[in-house]
Amino acid sequence: MHYMLPRKRAGEGEVVEEESENNNSNIKDVTVSPPIKKHRISTTDAADLTADNKIVTTGDNSSNYSNTCVDEPSVMASRDVNHNDIDEDLHSRQLAVYGRETMRRLFASNILISGMQGLGAEIAKNLILAGVKSVTLHDEGVVEMWDLSSSFVFSENDVGKNRALASLQKLQELNNAVVISTITTTLTKQKLSDFQAVVFTDISLEKSLEYNDYCHNHQPPISFIKTEVRGLFGTVFCDFGPKFTVFDVDGEEPHTGIIASISNDNPALVSCVDDERLEFEDGDLVVFSEIQGMKELNDGKPRKIKSVRPYSFTLEEDTTNFGTYVKGGIVTQVKQPRVLNFKPLRAALKDPGDFLLSDFSKFDRPPLLHIAFQALDRFICEIGRFPVARSEEDAQKFISIAGNINECLGEGGVEDINPKLLTHFAFGARAVLNPMAAMFGGIVGQEVVKACSGKFHPLFQISVFGSKLQKNLEDAKVFIVGSGALGCEFLKNVALMGVSCGSQGKLTITDDDVIEKSNLSRQFLFRDWNIGQAKSTVAASAAVSINPQLKIEALQNRVGPETEFVFNDDFWENLTVVINALDNVDARLYVDQRCLYFQKPLLESGTLGAKCNTQMVIPHLTENYGASRDPPEKQAPMCTVHSFPHNIDHCLAWARSEFEGFLEKTPAEVNAYLSNPSEYATAMRNAADAQAKDNLERILQCLEQEKCETFQDCVTWARLRFEDYFVSRVKQLTFTFPEDATTSTGAPFWSAPKRFPRPLQFSTTDPSHLQFIMAASILRAETFGIPVPDWVKNTKMLAKAVEKVIVPDFQPKEGVKIETIETDERATSLSTGSVDDAAVINELLFKLERCRNNLPSGFRMKPIQFEKDDDTNYHMDLIAGLANMRARNYSIPEVDKLKAKFIAGRIIPAIATSTAMATGLVCLELYKVLDGAHKVEDYVG
C-alpha cells in the first residue's frame, strides 16, 4: 500500500510523521528540491519506516566506515546531579511539551552516540539540551578540515584531534547537569548494554546488523537507531524492540466535553453543549464524571464511542435501565497505550514494506534510495572510500553496484534504477551539509526521546553545489530577525554554510531581549554566565567562534514602525534575503509587509512543542505570509470568566486579570494621579464616563480604605480579599441566582456549561489558604514599599496575624446586576449608571484631593508587572492560589503551580529537536533562494 500525503500549498509546510497500523514495514519519503534547477535532486529523500521501525532517507556524512567500533570510556565530564529534581526555571518550555513523567524518564536515560561528525554533534546537542542523564560520545577518527563545515563544535585548532575528545568541552557547556563521557577505542557489542538507546551515524551495514541483532534480542531491548546524511540524502532506521510501549501517542491533552443530555437507549446518544466542538474520534475510549441522574456512568470505566459528530456521539452501551439523566457531567478521552512490534534491520532490509509519500511526484523515490544507501555501503567496502565528488567513473561503479542489488531483490526491486538520480547521489555522497545534519539531528534527537520516554509515536521504522553558489552564499546580505531558539540555530547553520563570509557579505541580526535561565534549554549558543546579557550580542559572538570569517553586526532593536529610522529604506533595499526567527504573529506580519514592499525573499518558520512548520515567501512566485491567517483564538465571554467559569483556563484568566488589576494597573493609576493631580482631574472630567468613575473609585479605595502602612495591614488586606473573592461574591451570586433559578424561557439557569458555586470557609489549618495570604500580603507590601518580615514564612506566626483580622459578616444586596451570557453584549449599558456622572466624578475628585493632602511628601506606589519565570517573586504563587481557590468554588479540578504557569503565562511549548528540524529545512531552502531561477514547485514548506 502507498500512503499519499497531499502537497501543502506553496509557502507552508511541515515535517510529517505517519505510522502503519500493522507489523509490516513502513517507509517514509521526505523530499526537498535541490537548489540547482537543472539537477532535480531530492534533498531529504526517503524514510524506510519498518512498521515499528523506520528508515528515513535524506542527507550526508563525510566520515569513513569502520569495521571496528568502540571500547573503554576515557574522559568524564560534569557533576553528580539528582535527576529526580527538575529545574522548572530551566526546563519550563520543555516541560510544557513532555510533562514531568516524561522528563523523569529522560533524566534516567543513558545514551550512546557513535560518530561525532556534523550529524552526531547535532544529535548530541539536542539530547544534552533535553537533559538526559548521560551521553557517551564514541569516535575513533580525528577531526579533518572537511569536518569544520558541518559541525559547530570544531575549530581549526581541533584538526588532528580525536573527534569525540574535541567535542567534549563545547557540548558539556550546553548543560552541566548531563554527564558526558567519551570512548575513542573499538566499541564492543557487550558495551551497548550500558545504554537505554544507541545511535550510530557512521557505521558499516555489516556492523549495523551485528549491533542491531544484539540490541533487538537484549533483555530489555536496547533502542537502536542508525542514521546518516549523504549530500542531499539522508536515512534513519529505528528499532525499539519487539514489544515497545508508547504510553502517549500524540502528546496532546485528553479532549473533554460538557454533557447536555444522555438518552436511555441502546446504544445511547450523548449530546454536549455547543460551547466547543468535540475533538473525539470514532473508536475513542472515554470516561464520564459529575453526571446527575444517570449515575451508573460515573464509575470511571472506559467506554467506547462511535458516530462522533461536532456536538454529539453514540455510546456503545445499553442505558435503557439506567437512571434518567438530570443534568451536568463531563466526558473525558482516555489515552490508551499502544504496543509496537519493531522489525530488526535484517528483516527491514529484505522487506522494507509500505512506503509513505510526502510528494506525489516522487512515488518511486523511497525504494530506490533504500537501494542507494546499501549500494553506497558496498561501494565503500569494495573501494575503501567514498565516491569522489563529480567523478563519472565512481558514479558508474556506484550505479552498477545498485543495479546488482536491485536484481538480487527480484520482484521486490524497482523497475527503473534512475541512473541520473544515482549519479547525483554518488557526486554528493562525501559531503555533509550542515542544514541536513541539523534537520536530521532534530529528527533523530526526537526519536531518542521517544525511545527513552514512550511519549509520542516513533517513526515506525562544496562538492554538492559548486563554487558559483558558494560565492553567492558568501556575498549574501542577510537579515535574521530574532536570536532566540530559532535564531541561535539559524546563526549556527549559516556560519557553517559560509553565508555572509565574503568581502561583499554581511549578516545583520537583531533582538531586543536579554538572556533568561529558561532560554538555556533550547537556545544553545547561550551559557549560564550570559544570563542578563543581550541575546543578539552573545549569539553573534558565538557564531563568529564557529566561523571567524562571518561578517556579522548585532543590534538590540525591535523591528517595527518605531525603528524605521534604523531599518530604513536603504537597509531593506540592500538585503539579499530575510530570515524570520520570531515568536509572535504581529512582528511576523510587519516583517512580511516590509519584504513584500521591497520585494525581498522571506524565509519563515515556527515551532509549537513537537510540531514545526516552514514557509518560503519568494517574490513573484509564492503568496506572502500575511496572505492567509489562522483563525483567532476563541475567547471566553467576560461573564464566563468573571462569574460562570467551567474550566481551569477560565479561573486562570480571571486570576491574571485580578493580579494585573490590583498590583499593576491600580498602582499605576495612583501614580498617574499623584504625578499631576490637576491634569489627571481634567482628563477624568472630560471623559465623564463609567471608566473614569471606575478609575477614580479604585484610586480612592487604594489610598483610603485599603491603604497599607504596616505589614499587618497587608495581611489584613489579603484576608479580606480572600473573603471578598471566594465567599462574599459567591454568596451574592447564588443569592441573585439560586440553585433552582430559571431563565426567562423557564429553562434551569444553572444548566451546562454553568457550574453552581459554593462559598469557601477560610481556615488557618488549610495550607493553600495560608499560601494565598502569604503571597498576596508580600506583593501588596511591595506595592507600598513596606519591608517584608521574616515571620511571614512561619506558618504559625502568619496564622496568628491572620486571626487578628476582623471579617465583617456577609449581607446580601438586592437588585445587584450580574452579567450573564444573555446580557454580556449589553455589559456597557448595564454598567452605566443613571446618576449624573459629572457630579459623581467631581465628588470623587474632591475626596481624592483631601486624601492626597494626608499622604507623605513624594509618596508613590510600585506597580508590579507580571513575571512568570522568576519562582522567587510570588507572582505565580498568587495567581495559582487565586485560580485554585476559584476552581474550588466551582468544583473544577485544581492545577499545580507549573501547569498554572503554562496557562496563565501563555508559555509556548518548545523543544530543541523541533527547532533544529525547522531551521535545517529553512537553510536547505536558503540554498535555492541564493541560487535563484527556481520554479514554485522546487520549494518545500
CSV table of C-alpha atoms in Angstrom, one decimal, residues 659-669 783 863-866:
chain,number,residue,atom,x,y,z
A,659,PHE,CA,-3.3,40.3,39.6
A,660,GLU,CA,-2.8,42.9,37.0
A,661,GLY,CA,-5.7,45.0,38.3
A,662,PHE,CA,-4.7,45.5,41.9
A,663,LEU,CA,-0.9,45.1,41.6
A,664,GLU,CA,-0.1,46.8,38.3
A,665,LYS,CA,-3.0,48.9,36.9
A,666,THR,CA,-4.3,50.5,40.1
A,667,PRO,CA,-0.8,51.5,41.4
A,668,ALA,CA,0.0,52.9,38.0
A,669,GLU,CA,-3.3,54.9,38.1
A,783,THR,CA,3.5,48.0,46.0
A,863,PRO,CA,3.3,48.8,40.1
A,864,ILE,CA,4.2,45.1,39.7
A,865,GLN,CA,4.5,43.7,36.2
A,866,PHE,CA,3.7,40.0,36.0
